Structure formats: C-alpha cells, structure tokens
mmCIF file of C-alpha atoms in Angstrom:
data_model
loop_
_atom_site.group_PDB
_atom_site.id
_atom_site.type_symbol
_atom_site.label_atom_id
_atom_site.label_comp_id
_atom_site.label_asym_id
_atom_site.label_seq_id
_atom_site.Cartn_x
_atom_site.Cartn_y
_atom_site.Cartn_z
ATOM 1 C CA UNK V 55 -37.789 -102.680 24.862
ATOM 2 C CA UNK V 56 -37.098 -98.866 24.823
ATOM 3 C CA UNK V 57 -35.722 -99.809 21.065
ATOM 4 C CA UNK V 58 -38.687 -100.825 20.223
ATOM 5 C CA UNK V 59 -40.904 -98.479 21.977
ATOM 6 C CA UNK V 60 -39.076 -95.951 19.866
ATOM 7 C CA UNK V 61 -39.789 -97.586 16.566
ATOM 8 C CA UNK V 62 -44.006 -98.194 17.367
ATOM 9 C CA UNK V 63 -43.805 -93.892 18.297
ATOM 10 C CA UNK V 64 -41.565 -93.862 14.412
ATOM 11 C CA UNK V 65 -43.023 -96.292 12.595
ATOM 12 C CA UNK V 66 -47.243 -96.299 14.234
ATOM 13 C CA UNK V 67 -48.767 -97.956 10.565
ATOM 14 C CA UNK V 68 -46.323 -100.443 10.023
ATOM 15 C CA UNK V 69 -46.985 -101.542 13.428
ATOM 16 C CA UNK V 70 -50.772 -101.581 12.509
ATOM 17 C CA UNK V 71 -50.278 -103.756 10.436
ATOM 18 C CA UNK V 72 -48.573 -106.073 11.595
ATOM 19 C CA UNK V 73 -50.159 -105.939 14.474
ATOM 20 C CA UNK V 74 -53.351 -107.137 12.434
ATOM 21 C CA UNK V 75 -50.951 -110.149 10.214
ATOM 22 C CA UNK V 76 -50.404 -111.197 14.271
ATOM 23 C CA UNK V 77 -54.492 -111.078 14.933
ATOM 24 C CA UNK V 78 -55.428 -112.849 11.661
ATOM 25 C CA UNK V 79 -52.586 -115.043 13.060
ATOM 26 C CA UNK V 80 -53.600 -115.968 16.460
ATOM 27 C CA UNK V 81 -57.308 -116.390 14.811
ATOM 28 C CA UNK V 82 -56.801 -118.947 12.250
ATOM 29 C CA UNK V 83 -54.766 -120.741 14.914
ATOM 30 C CA UNK V 84 -56.995 -120.399 17.305
ATOM 31 C CA UNK V 85 -59.512 -121.857 15.427
ATOM 32 C CA UNK V 86 -57.349 -125.194 14.053
ATOM 33 C CA UNK V 87 -57.082 -125.882 17.327
ATOM 34 C CA UNK V 88 -60.666 -125.986 18.509
ATOM 35 C CA UNK V 89 -61.432 -127.925 15.548
ATOM 36 C CA UNK V 90 -59.493 -130.216 15.399
ATOM 37 C CA UNK V 91 -61.003 -131.661 18.681
ATOM 38 C CA UNK V 92 -64.147 -132.142 16.901
ATOM 39 C CA UNK V 93 -63.214 -133.508 13.506
ATOM 40 C CA UNK V 94 -59.691 -135.644 12.229
ATOM 41 C CA UNK V 95 -58.024 -132.261 10.486
ATOM 42 C CA UNK V 96 -55.126 -134.808 10.227
ATOM 43 C CA UNK V 97 -57.036 -137.873 8.882
ATOM 44 C CA UNK V 98 -59.523 -139.131 6.250
ATOM 45 C CA UNK V 99 -63.243 -137.160 6.716
ATOM 46 C CA UNK V 100 -66.445 -138.731 5.223
ATOM 47 C CA UNK V 101 -67.793 -136.756 3.086
ATOM 48 C CA UNK V 102 -70.929 -134.895 6.294
ATOM 49 C CA UNK V 103 -67.887 -134.308 7.647
ATOM 50 C CA UNK V 104 -66.457 -132.499 4.456
ATOM 51 C CA UNK V 105 -69.780 -130.134 3.759
ATOM 52 C CA UNK V 106 -69.655 -129.439 7.553
ATOM 53 C CA UNK V 107 -65.854 -128.121 6.933
ATOM 54 C CA UNK V 108 -66.307 -126.142 4.614
ATOM 55 C CA UNK V 109 -67.244 -123.235 6.899
ATOM 56 C CA UNK V 110 -64.268 -123.282 8.725
ATOM 57 C CA UNK V 111 -63.065 -121.756 4.947
ATOM 58 C CA UNK V 112 -66.097 -119.444 4.644
ATOM 59 C CA UNK V 113 -65.061 -118.540 8.338
ATOM 60 C CA UNK V 114 -61.446 -118.109 7.644
ATOM 61 C CA UNK V 115 -61.135 -116.014 4.610
ATOM 62 C CA UNK V 116 -64.276 -114.391 6.213
ATOM 63 C CA UNK V 117 -62.324 -113.033 8.752
ATOM 64 C CA UNK V 118 -58.221 -114.093 8.732
ATOM 65 C CA UNK V 119 -58.920 -112.659 5.448
ATOM 66 C CA UNK V 120 -61.186 -109.477 5.869
ATOM 67 C CA UNK V 121 -57.887 -108.660 8.753
ATOM 68 C CA UNK V 122 -55.630 -109.715 6.571
ATOM 69 C CA UNK V 123 -57.042 -107.527 3.745
ATOM 70 C CA UNK V 124 -56.887 -104.308 6.825
ATOM 71 C CA UNK V 125 -53.664 -105.556 7.232
ATOM 72 C CA UNK V 126 -52.653 -104.725 3.098
ATOM 73 C CA UNK V 127 -53.700 -101.558 3.155
ATOM 74 C CA UNK V 128 -51.810 -99.328 6.704
ATOM 75 C CA UNK V 129 -48.557 -101.745 4.513
ATOM 76 C CA UNK V 130 -49.734 -100.121 1.751
ATOM 77 C CA UNK V 131 -50.057 -97.015 2.934
ATOM 78 C CA UNK V 132 -46.659 -97.114 5.042
ATOM 79 C CA UNK V 133 -44.865 -97.671 1.825
ATOM 80 C CA UNK V 134 -46.388 -94.342 0.305
ATOM 81 C CA UNK V 135 -45.234 -92.915 3.210
ATOM 82 C CA UNK V 136 -41.695 -94.217 3.392
ATOM 83 C CA UNK V 137 -41.604 -93.181 -0.474
ATOM 84 C CA UNK V 138 -42.676 -90.048 0.544
ATOM 85 C CA UNK V 139 -39.645 -89.542 2.881
ATOM 86 C CA UNK V 140 -37.606 -90.305 0.311
ATOM 87 C CA UNK V 141 -38.776 -87.919 -1.713
ATOM 88 C CA UNK V 142 -38.148 -85.918 0.623
ATOM 89 C CA UNK V 143 -34.745 -86.666 0.754
ATOM 90 C CA UNK V 144 -33.298 -86.737 -1.803
ATOM 91 C CA UNK V 145 -35.283 -82.745 -2.480
ATOM 92 C CA UNK V 146 -33.786 -81.490 0.817
ATOM 93 C CA UNK V 147 -30.262 -83.815 -1.059
ATOM 94 C CA UNK V 148 -31.058 -81.288 -4.461
ATOM 95 C CA UNK V 149 -31.340 -78.221 -2.877
ATOM 96 C CA UNK V 150 -28.079 -78.693 -0.782
ATOM 97 C CA UNK V 151 -26.482 -79.490 -3.651
ATOM 98 C CA UNK V 152 -28.130 -76.360 -5.380
ATOM 99 C CA UNK V 153 -27.320 -74.523 -2.196
ATOM 100 C CA UNK V 154 -24.032 -75.151 -2.619
ATOM 101 C CA UNK V 155 -24.307 -74.133 -6.573
ATOM 102 C CA UNK V 156 -25.401 -71.168 -5.711
ATOM 103 C CA UNK V 157 -22.683 -70.592 -3.207
ATOM 104 C CA UNK V 158 -19.706 -71.283 -5.801
ATOM 105 C CA UNK V 159 -21.114 -69.417 -8.243
ATOM 106 C CA UNK V 160 -21.946 -66.510 -5.726
ATOM 107 C CA UNK V 161 -18.137 -66.503 -4.668
ATOM 108 C CA UNK V 162 -16.748 -66.177 -7.915
ATOM 109 C CA UNK V 163 -18.492 -63.382 -9.141
ATOM 110 C CA UNK V 164 -18.454 -61.639 -5.930
ATOM 111 C CA UNK V 165 -14.474 -62.452 -6.246
ATOM 112 C CA UNK V 166 -14.169 -61.582 -9.679
ATOM 113 C CA UNK V 167 -16.356 -58.262 -8.989
ATOM 114 C CA UNK V 168 -13.805 -57.045 -6.297
ATOM 115 C CA UNK V 169 -11.333 -58.242 -7.974
ATOM 116 C CA UNK V 170 -12.932 -55.259 -11.367
ATOM 117 C CA UNK V 171 -13.383 -52.645 -8.527
ATOM 118 C CA UNK V 172 -9.415 -52.960 -7.955
ATOM 119 C CA UNK V 173 -8.884 -52.285 -11.725
ATOM 120 C CA UNK V 174 -11.052 -49.836 -12.078
ATOM 121 C CA UNK V 175 -9.397 -47.543 -9.048
ATOM 122 C CA UNK V 176 -6.131 -48.945 -10.469
ATOM 123 C CA UNK V 177 -6.676 -47.693 -14.203
ATOM 124 C CA UNK V 178 -7.691 -44.441 -12.749
ATOM 125 C CA UNK V 179 -6.456 -41.340 -14.934
ATOM 126 C CA UNK V 180 -7.304 -37.756 -14.085
ATOM 127 C CA UNK V 181 -6.245 -34.172 -14.955
ATOM 128 C CA UNK V 182 -7.033 -31.867 -11.933
ATOM 129 C CA UNK V 183 -6.748 -28.101 -12.632
ATOM 130 C CA UNK V 184 -3.190 -26.163 -10.951
ATOM 131 C CA UNK V 185 -3.841 -22.601 -9.679
ATOM 132 C CA UNK V 186 -1.082 -20.792 -9.934
ATOM 133 C CA UNK V 187 0.125 -16.758 -9.038
ATOM 134 C CA UNK V 188 3.399 -15.719 -11.352
ATOM 135 C CA UNK V 189 4.621 -12.466 -10.725
ATOM 136 C CA UNK V 190 1.095 -10.704 -10.387
ATOM 137 C CA UNK V 191 -1.029 -12.974 -13.040
ATOM 138 C CA UNK V 192 -3.082 -16.108 -12.463
ATOM 139 C CA UNK V 193 -1.789 -18.674 -14.488
ATOM 140 C CA UNK V 194 -3.920 -22.841 -15.490
ATOM 141 C CA UNK V 195 -2.206 -25.868 -16.160
ATOM 142 C CA UNK V 196 -3.311 -29.186 -14.910
ATOM 143 C CA UNK V 197 -1.527 -32.458 -13.269
ATOM 144 C CA UNK V 198 -2.234 -35.747 -14.117
ATOM 145 C CA UNK V 199 -3.441 -38.568 -11.000
ATOM 146 C CA UNK V 200 -3.122 -41.844 -11.235
ATOM 147 C CA UNK V 201 -4.797 -44.869 -8.962
ATOM 148 C CA UNK V 202 -6.014 -44.853 -5.379
ATOM 149 C CA UNK V 203 -4.059 -40.706 -5.217
ATOM 150 C CA UNK V 204 -6.561 -39.343 -7.124
ATOM 151 C CA UNK V 205 -9.232 -40.043 -3.871
ATOM 152 C CA UNK V 206 -6.595 -38.397 -1.417
ATOM 153 C CA UNK V 207 -6.134 -35.764 -4.415
ATOM 154 C CA UNK V 208 -9.915 -35.219 -5.262
ATOM 155 C CA UNK V 209 -10.811 -35.056 -1.517
ATOM 156 C CA UNK V 210 -8.634 -31.305 -1.130
ATOM 157 C CA UNK V 211 -10.453 -30.669 -4.349
ATOM 158 C CA UNK V 212 -13.868 -30.973 -3.513
ATOM 159 C CA UNK V 213 -13.299 -29.403 -0.082
ATOM 160 C CA UNK V 214 -12.362 -26.175 -2.236
ATOM 161 C CA UNK V 215 -14.906 -25.861 -3.910
ATOM 162 C CA UNK V 216 -17.199 -26.316 -1.647
ATOM 163 C CA UNK V 217 -15.011 -23.653 0.792
ATOM 164 C CA UNK V 218 -15.789 -21.075 -3.027
ATOM 165 C CA UNK V 219 -19.910 -21.996 -2.979
ATOM 166 C CA UNK V 220 -20.385 -21.719 1.114
ATOM 167 C CA UNK V 221 -18.112 -18.655 1.368
ATOM 168 C CA UNK V 222 -17.225 -16.960 -2.228
ATOM 169 C CA UNK V 223 -19.465 -14.588 -3.639
ATOM 170 C CA UNK V 224 -18.961 -15.489 -6.977
ATOM 171 C CA UNK V 225 -19.768 -13.368 -10.249
ATOM 172 C CA UNK V 226 -18.799 -15.701 -13.087
ATOM 173 C CA UNK V 227 -16.067 -14.143 -14.837
ATOM 174 C CA UNK V 228 -13.283 -15.734 -17.148
ATOM 175 C CA UNK V 229 -9.183 -15.880 -16.405
ATOM 176 C CA UNK V 230 -8.580 -13.039 -18.497
ATOM 177 C CA UNK V 231 -11.042 -10.787 -16.388
ATOM 178 C CA UNK V 232 -9.375 -12.249 -13.341
ATOM 179 C CA UNK V 233 -6.135 -11.502 -14.534
ATOM 180 C CA UNK V 234 -7.955 -7.308 -15.814
ATOM 181 C CA UNK V 235 -8.769 -6.658 -12.068
ATOM 182 C CA UNK V 236 -6.132 -8.338 -10.343
ATOM 183 C CA UNK V 237 -4.290 -5.389 -13.240
ATOM 184 C CA UNK V 238 -6.493 -2.657 -12.445
ATOM 185 C CA UNK V 239 -5.860 -3.390 -8.526
ATOM 186 C CA UNK V 240 -1.788 -3.385 -8.260
ATOM 187 C CA UNK V 241 -1.298 -0.058 -7.846
ATOM 188 C CA UNK V 242 -3.057 -0.180 -4.370
ATOM 189 C CA UNK V 243 -0.845 -3.079 -3.478
ATOM 190 C CA UNK V 244 2.645 -2.893 -5.549
ATOM 191 C CA UNK V 245 5.399 -0.450 -5.632
ATOM 192 C CA UNK V 246 5.912 -1.073 -9.349
ATOM 193 C CA UNK V 247 9.521 1.751 -8.625
ATOM 194 C CA UNK V 248 10.771 -0.483 -5.726
ATOM 195 C CA UNK V 249 9.510 -4.191 -6.318
ATOM 196 C CA UNK V 250 7.676 -4.410 -3.335
ATOM 197 C CA UNK V 251 4.695 -5.330 -2.047
ATOM 198 C CA UNK V 252 3.237 -2.531 0.259
ATOM 199 C CA UNK V 253 0.652 -4.248 1.268
ATOM 200 C CA UNK V 254 0.627 -7.679 2.016
ATOM 201 C CA UNK V 255 -3.047 -8.426 3.730
ATOM 202 C CA UNK V 256 -4.659 -6.847 0.157
ATOM 203 C CA UNK V 257 -2.614 -8.866 -2.079
ATOM 204 C CA UNK V 258 -3.945 -11.932 0.066
ATOM 205 C CA UNK V 259 -7.052 -11.582 -0.226
ATOM 206 C CA UNK V 260 -7.118 -10.392 -4.102
ATOM 207 C CA UNK V 261 -5.440 -14.066 -4.024
ATOM 208 C CA UNK V 262 -7.761 -15.948 -2.295
ATOM 209 C CA UNK V 263 -10.461 -13.676 -4.545
ATOM 210 C CA UNK V 264 -9.117 -14.744 -7.704
ATOM 211 C CA UNK V 265 -8.249 -18.062 -6.829
ATOM 212 C CA UNK V 266 -11.980 -19.288 -6.169
ATOM 213 C CA UNK V 267 -13.004 -16.664 -8.729
ATOM 214 C CA UNK V 268 -11.410 -18.847 -11.155
ATOM 215 C CA UNK V 269 -11.924 -22.170 -9.826
ATOM 216 C CA UNK V 270 -16.078 -21.538 -10.580
ATOM 217 C CA UNK V 271 -14.820 -20.893 -13.654
ATOM 218 C CA UNK V 272 -13.499 -24.012 -13.805
ATOM 219 C CA UNK V 273 -16.214 -26.107 -12.666
ATOM 220 C CA UNK V 274 -18.521 -24.504 -14.549
ATOM 221 C CA UNK V 275 -20.484 -23.275 -11.985
ATOM 222 C CA UNK V 276 -24.505 -20.804 -12.733
ATOM 223 C CA UNK V 277 -24.076 -17.859 -11.352
ATOM 224 C CA UNK V 278 -27.875 -17.387 -11.106
ATOM 225 C CA UNK V 279 -27.481 -21.462 -9.791
ATOM 226 C CA UNK V 280 -24.324 -20.823 -7.326
ATOM 227 C CA UNK V 281 -26.087 -17.649 -6.253
ATOM 228 C CA UNK V 282 -29.530 -19.221 -5.097
ATOM 229 C CA UNK V 283 -27.502 -22.116 -3.435
ATOM 230 C CA UNK V 284 -25.338 -19.779 -1.631
ATOM 231 C CA UNK V 285 -27.698 -17.406 -0.672
ATOM 232 C CA UNK V 286 -30.049 -20.179 1.194
ATOM 233 C CA UNK V 287 -27.440 -21.191 3.831
ATOM 234 C CA UNK V 288 -28.545 -24.526 3.618
ATOM 235 C CA UNK V 289 -25.546 -26.634 4.870
ATOM 236 C CA UNK V 290 -26.610 -30.046 2.742
ATOM 237 C CA UNK V 291 -27.429 -28.320 -0.130
ATOM 238 C CA UNK V 292 -24.395 -25.867 -0.357
ATOM 239 C CA UNK V 293 -22.335 -29.469 -0.387
ATOM 240 C CA UNK V 294 -24.843 -30.992 -2.939
ATOM 241 C CA UNK V 295 -24.177 -28.733 -5.547
ATOM 242 C CA UNK V 296 -20.573 -28.321 -4.139
ATOM 243 C CA UNK V 297 -19.654 -32.258 -5.118
ATOM 244 C CA UNK V 298 -21.821 -31.619 -8.354
ATOM 245 C CA UNK V 299 -19.346 -29.432 -9.628
ATOM 246 C CA UNK V 300 -16.731 -32.089 -8.634
ATOM 247 C CA UNK V 301 -18.523 -35.146 -10.244
ATOM 248 C CA UNK V 302 -19.711 -33.748 -13.345
ATOM 249 C CA UNK V 303 -15.979 -32.562 -14.185
ATOM 250 C CA UNK V 304 -14.880 -35.968 -12.869
ATOM 251 C CA UNK V 305 -18.036 -38.530 -13.651
ATOM 252 C CA UNK V 306 -15.945 -40.494 -16.395
ATOM 253 C CA UNK V 307 -13.750 -41.872 -13.441
ATOM 254 C CA UNK V 308 -15.400 -41.413 -10.396
ATOM 255 C CA UNK V 309 -19.444 -42.184 -11.415
ATOM 256 C CA UNK V 310 -18.264 -45.778 -12.890
ATOM 257 C CA UNK V 311 -16.140 -46.010 -9.288
ATOM 258 C CA UNK V 312 -18.948 -45.240 -6.658
ATOM 259 C CA UNK V 313 -22.023 -46.906 -9.781
ATOM 260 C CA UNK V 314 -19.548 -50.411 -9.390
ATOM 261 C CA UNK V 315 -19.171 -50.595 -5.447
ATOM 262 C CA UNK V 316 -22.583 -49.762 -5.455
ATOM 263 C CA UNK V 317 -23.844 -52.966 -7.892
ATOM 264 C CA UNK V 318 -21.313 -55.228 -5.209
ATOM 265 C CA UNK V 319 -22.994 -53.852 -2.504
ATOM 266 C CA UNK V 320 -26.379 -54.935 -3.788
ATOM 267 C CA UNK V 321 -25.323 -58.019 -5.448
ATOM 268 C CA UNK V 322 -24.399 -59.092 -1.573
ATOM 269 C CA UNK V 323 -27.681 -57.800 -0.155
ATOM 270 C CA UNK V 324 -29.164 -59.870 -3.402
ATOM 271 C CA UNK V 325 -28.214 -63.015 -2.096
ATOM 272 C CA UNK V 326 -28.927 -62.544 1.029
ATOM 273 C CA UNK V 327 -32.058 -61.900 0.248
ATOM 274 C CA UNK V 328 -32.483 -65.118 -1.962
ATOM 275 C CA UNK V 329 -31.191 -66.930 1.603
ATOM 276 C CA UNK V 330 -33.813 -65.455 4.042
ATOM 277 C CA UNK V 331 -36.066 -66.548 0.999
ATOM 278 C CA UNK V 332 -35.376 -70.393 1.387
ATOM 279 C CA UNK V 333 -35.742 -70.986 5.065
ATOM 280 C CA UNK V 334 -39.038 -71.664 6.885
ATOM 281 C CA UNK V 335 -40.358 -69.046 8.414
ATOM 282 C CA UNK V 336 -42.085 -71.722 10.980
ATOM 283 C CA UNK V 337 -39.439 -73.811 12.163
ATOM 284 C CA UNK V 338 -38.100 -73.464 15.788
ATOM 285 C CA UNK V 339 -34.348 -73.347 14.417
ATOM 286 C CA UNK V 340 -35.680 -69.867 12.541
ATOM 287 C CA UNK V 341 -34.004 -66.980 14.408
ATOM 288 C CA UNK V 342 -30.724 -69.137 14.291
ATOM 289 C CA UNK V 343 -30.528 -69.781 10.656
ATOM 290 C CA UNK V 344 -31.050 -65.809 9.823
ATOM 291 C CA UNK V 345 -28.322 -65.462 12.630
ATOM 292 C CA UNK V 346 -25.914 -67.886 10.730
ATOM 293 C CA UNK V 347 -27.230 -65.577 7.264
ATOM 294 C CA UNK V 348 -26.616 -62.823 8.641
ATOM 295 C CA UNK V 349 -22.471 -63.666 9.766
ATOM 296 C CA UNK V 350 -22.133 -65.439 6.325
ATOM 297 C CA UNK V 351 -23.000 -62.500 4.642
ATOM 298 C CA UNK V 352 -21.475 -59.338 6.632
ATOM 299 C CA UNK V 353 -18.172 -61.750 6.022
ATOM 300 C CA UNK V 354 -18.703 -61.108 2.480
ATOM 301 C CA UNK V 355 -18.758 -57.213 3.388
ATOM 302 C CA UNK V 356 -15.665 -57.627 4.964
ATOM 303 C CA UNK V 357 -13.762 -57.867 2.240
ATOM 304 C CA UNK V 358 -15.172 -54.984 -0.072
ATOM 305 C CA UNK V 359 -15.370 -52.990 3.011
ATOM 306 C CA UNK V 360 -11.581 -53.810 3.595
ATOM 307 C CA UNK V 361 -10.504 -52.707 0.106
ATOM 308 C CA UNK V 362 -11.678 -49.145 0.615
ATOM 309 C CA UNK V 363 -9.272 -46.425 1.547
ATOM 310 C CA UNK V 364 -10.667 -43.527 4.723
ATOM 311 C CA UNK V 365 -11.082 -41.189 0.935
ATOM 312 C CA UNK V 366 -12.672 -43.804 -0.863
ATOM 313 C CA UNK V 367 -15.269 -43.334 2.313
ATOM 314 C CA UNK V 368 -15.166 -40.009 2.132
ATOM 315 C CA UNK V 369 -15.631 -39.679 -1.702
ATOM 316 C CA UNK V 370 -18.476 -42.696 -0.919
ATOM 317 C CA UNK V 371 -20.058 -40.899 1.528
ATOM 318 C CA UNK V 372 -21.246 -37.535 0.064
ATOM 319 C CA UNK V 373 -22.374 -39.706 -3.597
ATOM 320 C CA UNK V 374 -25.193 -40.542 -1.569
ATOM 321 C CA UNK V 375 -25.992 -36.489 -1.935
ATOM 322 C CA UNK V 376 -26.657 -37.104 -5.268
ATOM 323 C CA UNK V 377 -27.333 -40.745 -5.277
ATOM 324 C CA UNK V 378 -30.799 -41.363 -2.380
ATOM 325 C CA UNK V 379 -31.348 -44.965 -2.999
ATOM 326 C CA UNK V 380 -27.476 -46.124 -1.643
ATOM 327 C CA UNK V 381 -28.589 -45.065 1.350
ATOM 328 C CA UNK V 382 -30.392 -46.901 2.550
ATOM 329 C CA UNK V 383 -27.935 -50.190 1.479
ATOM 330 C CA UNK V 384 -25.333 -48.484 2.568
ATOM 331 C CA UNK V 385 -26.786 -47.474 5.893
ATOM 332 C CA UNK V 386 -28.241 -51.606 6.939
ATOM 333 C CA UNK V 387 -24.851 -52.536 5.679
ATOM 334 C CA UNK V 388 -22.360 -49.797 8.028
ATOM 335 C CA UNK V 389 -20.091 -49.238 5.335
ATOM 336 C CA UNK V 390 -18.937 -46.311 6.673
ATOM 337 C CA UNK V 391 -18.043 -47.601 10.652
ATOM 338 C CA UNK V 392 -14.109 -47.383 9.350
ATOM 339 C CA UNK V 393 -14.225 -43.661 8.795
ATOM 340 C CA UNK V 394 -13.461 -41.089 10.856
ATOM 341 C CA UNK V 395 -15.570 -38.377 11.090
ATOM 342 C CA UNK V 396 -12.439 -36.036 10.803
ATOM 343 C CA UNK V 397 -11.925 -36.848 7.436
ATOM 344 C CA UNK V 398 -15.281 -35.014 6.162
ATOM 345 C CA UNK V 399 -15.051 -31.476 4.537
ATOM 346 C CA UNK V 400 -17.051 -30.608 8.537
ATOM 347 C CA UNK V 401 -17.859 -33.023 11.406
ATOM 348 C CA UNK V 402 -21.504 -31.219 10.946
ATOM 349 C CA UNK V 403 -21.407 -33.531 7.536
ATOM 350 C CA UNK V 404 -22.231 -36.543 9.861
ATOM 351 C CA UNK V 405 -25.730 -35.532 10.244
ATOM 352 C CA UNK V 406 -26.623 -35.761 6.810
ATOM 353 C CA UNK V 407 -27.208 -39.370 7.062
ATOM 354 C CA UNK V 408 -30.415 -39.909 9.663
ATOM 355 C CA UNK V 409 -28.883 -43.826 10.602
ATOM 356 C CA UNK V 410 -25.104 -43.099 9.483
ATOM 357 C CA UNK V 411 -23.185 -43.291 12.679
ATOM 358 C CA UNK V 412 -19.427 -42.367 12.037
ATOM 359 C CA UNK V 413 -16.236 -42.525 15.212
ATOM 360 C CA UNK V 414 -14.645 -39.812 15.725
ATOM 361 C CA UNK V 415 -10.900 -40.554 15.628
ATOM 362 C CA UNK V 416 -10.949 -40.219 19.575
ATOM 363 C CA UNK V 417 -13.755 -42.508 20.277
ATOM 364 C CA UNK V 418 -11.163 -44.462 18.055
ATOM 365 C CA UNK V 419 -8.843 -44.395 20.480
ATOM 366 C CA UNK V 420 -10.509 -44.833 23.447
ATOM 367 C CA UNK V 421 -11.803 -48.388 21.738
ATOM 368 C CA UNK V 422 -8.313 -49.072 22.328
ATOM 369 C CA UNK V 423 -6.964 -48.629 25.048
ATOM 370 C CA UNK V 424 -10.746 -50.150 26.913
ATOM 371 C CA UNK V 425 -9.333 -53.113 25.502
#
C-alpha cells in the first residue's frame, strides 16, 4: 500500500489517467448490467428494440468515450513528462561526461605547466658580479649561477641593492673613478714605507663606500632617481626601486619565471571560476558543492606551492611591488603561508600587502610544540 501511495505521489498525471480508464470501465460495465434487465443483450432483438438500443451506443460514445479521451490526454502529457525526464537525464549525463573531460584536460595541462615551470627554473643561467679588493684596488669579475641556486644568490644580491638604496649616498661615478678616489686617499690609511694599514676603520669605511658605489654603477642606477627615492624615506618605494634595479638586469630569467608561475595560478583560478559558474545557486547543497570545489582547487594549488623554495617565494613576494596584478591572486590562495618573515630583507616588509599574512619561525615552532 505504501508503495502504491509513493507511486501515485511521483506519477500524479499517470494516476489520473488510470483512474479515468477505470471510471470508464465501471460506467460501461454498470450500464450493460442495467440494460441487460430490459433487453436480452446476448439474444435476438426485434427491429424496434434495435432502434431503442441505438441510444446505448450514443451514451457509451458520449460519456465513456469522453472519459477515455480525457485519459488519453493525461497519458499524452505523462509521456511528454517522461520524455522530458529522459532528456534531462541525458543532459545530466552529457554534462557529467563533459565535466570529467574538462577535468582531464585541466589536469593534463596543469601538470605539464608545472613541469615547464620546473624546467624554466632548472635552466636558469645568470651571471652575478663579484666585487673584490685586490691590494688597494677594486676589481669586478663575473661568476655564473644555475638553476634553483639562482634564487639563493638573488636574495643576497637584492639585499645588497636594498642596502645601497636605503643607506648609501650615490654619486654616480665609474669603476675607474672609484679606484682613483681610493688612490687619492691611500696615504690617510696606509703606510707604504712599512707596508701596513695604519687606520683600519678608515680603510673599512672607504671599502664600504667603494663597494656600494660600484654596485650602483653595475646595476645602472640613475643618480637623480636614486636621490629622490633615497631621500623620500619611503620603505616601500626604496624596496620597489631596489627590486627594479635587480629585475632590470635579470629580467631575461626572473621575468620569465615569475610570469609563468603567475599564469599557472591564474589557470587554476580560471578553472575554479568555471566550476563555480556551473553550480545552481538555488540548490540546497550549493554551499557544500562550493566547499567541494574549493577543496579540489586547494589540492591542485598545493602541488604548485610545494614546488617553491623559500627564496623563490621571497623573490615572488617582492616581484608584486612591480606587478600588482599578482597581489590579488596570491593573496586569495595564500601562496606565502610557507614563507617565514625572517626570509624577507626586513621584517616590516611583511606589511607591504594588506591581507597577506606571513608567519615567523617562532609561530612555526609554537605550532609544532602545541601538537
């Protein structure tokens, strides 16, 4: 009985059609019983009786025929509804198949992009300047850096450029001019007769000045621009200008690396937006479906994030000073959650971008010991 009630609830139109057929059959059967009392339905009828029973056919055609015609209409609508359900099921199956195909295409492209990112990093080849003092003369040579080691050296070099912009008084000379200045001052700190340095502190000061003057020359710092940034005291501008000097020299490898990584994250985000657009916001499971998509996207993002070293994260972080479009995307996916604030040039630089939180080594230790 319960099954019948449930069937009627799920098929109301078809139920009405069956009821109409049943009503027609009941009327027909009941009417035949009634007229059988007056006429011998199974026997021979006189012509007068035949003429009278013609009204029976009119009744059956007019009443029962109309009831059954109504049943036919309901059956027709039930067939249409069943056809719609089948078409809907086919569309859902096609949509499911399309989603699976889209996921396969996404994953194939995504992991190929990760592999390409790894190849870009491993194939980096850069030349860094090596500033040395031989006797009392400054000399510059080059040394090559490859692969992931580029970012370790890049962070150190960028810090030197930052110190140059933040602390040095740049005069815009040349290597030859720097050595001439040293030669002119050599008597104030060096005793040629006894071949000893008589003023170590002065010699350290001269080397300090010469090193950063040389650094500014090598990285093509503009004296006027440098002075404006240096005297502004704006920490963010100082960092941005220092990063620009570094980026301009190594754009051929750093720019390619950062752009490609940004597009990997953008590719993940585009796929996420596509999945969200396919959801029905009126569905009762909408929030659960959104969470499922977020978990899936976070899983993909973890692969991209896990491939980054600490110093790669540092260079990507400062790269946002020049390319703010990446800030919104990196903030949304919290790309810097595994970078320590101590890896930055200054701890206060962690406040450059609102909404991006960077943990310290102390926070990391507390999280471990609390477990």
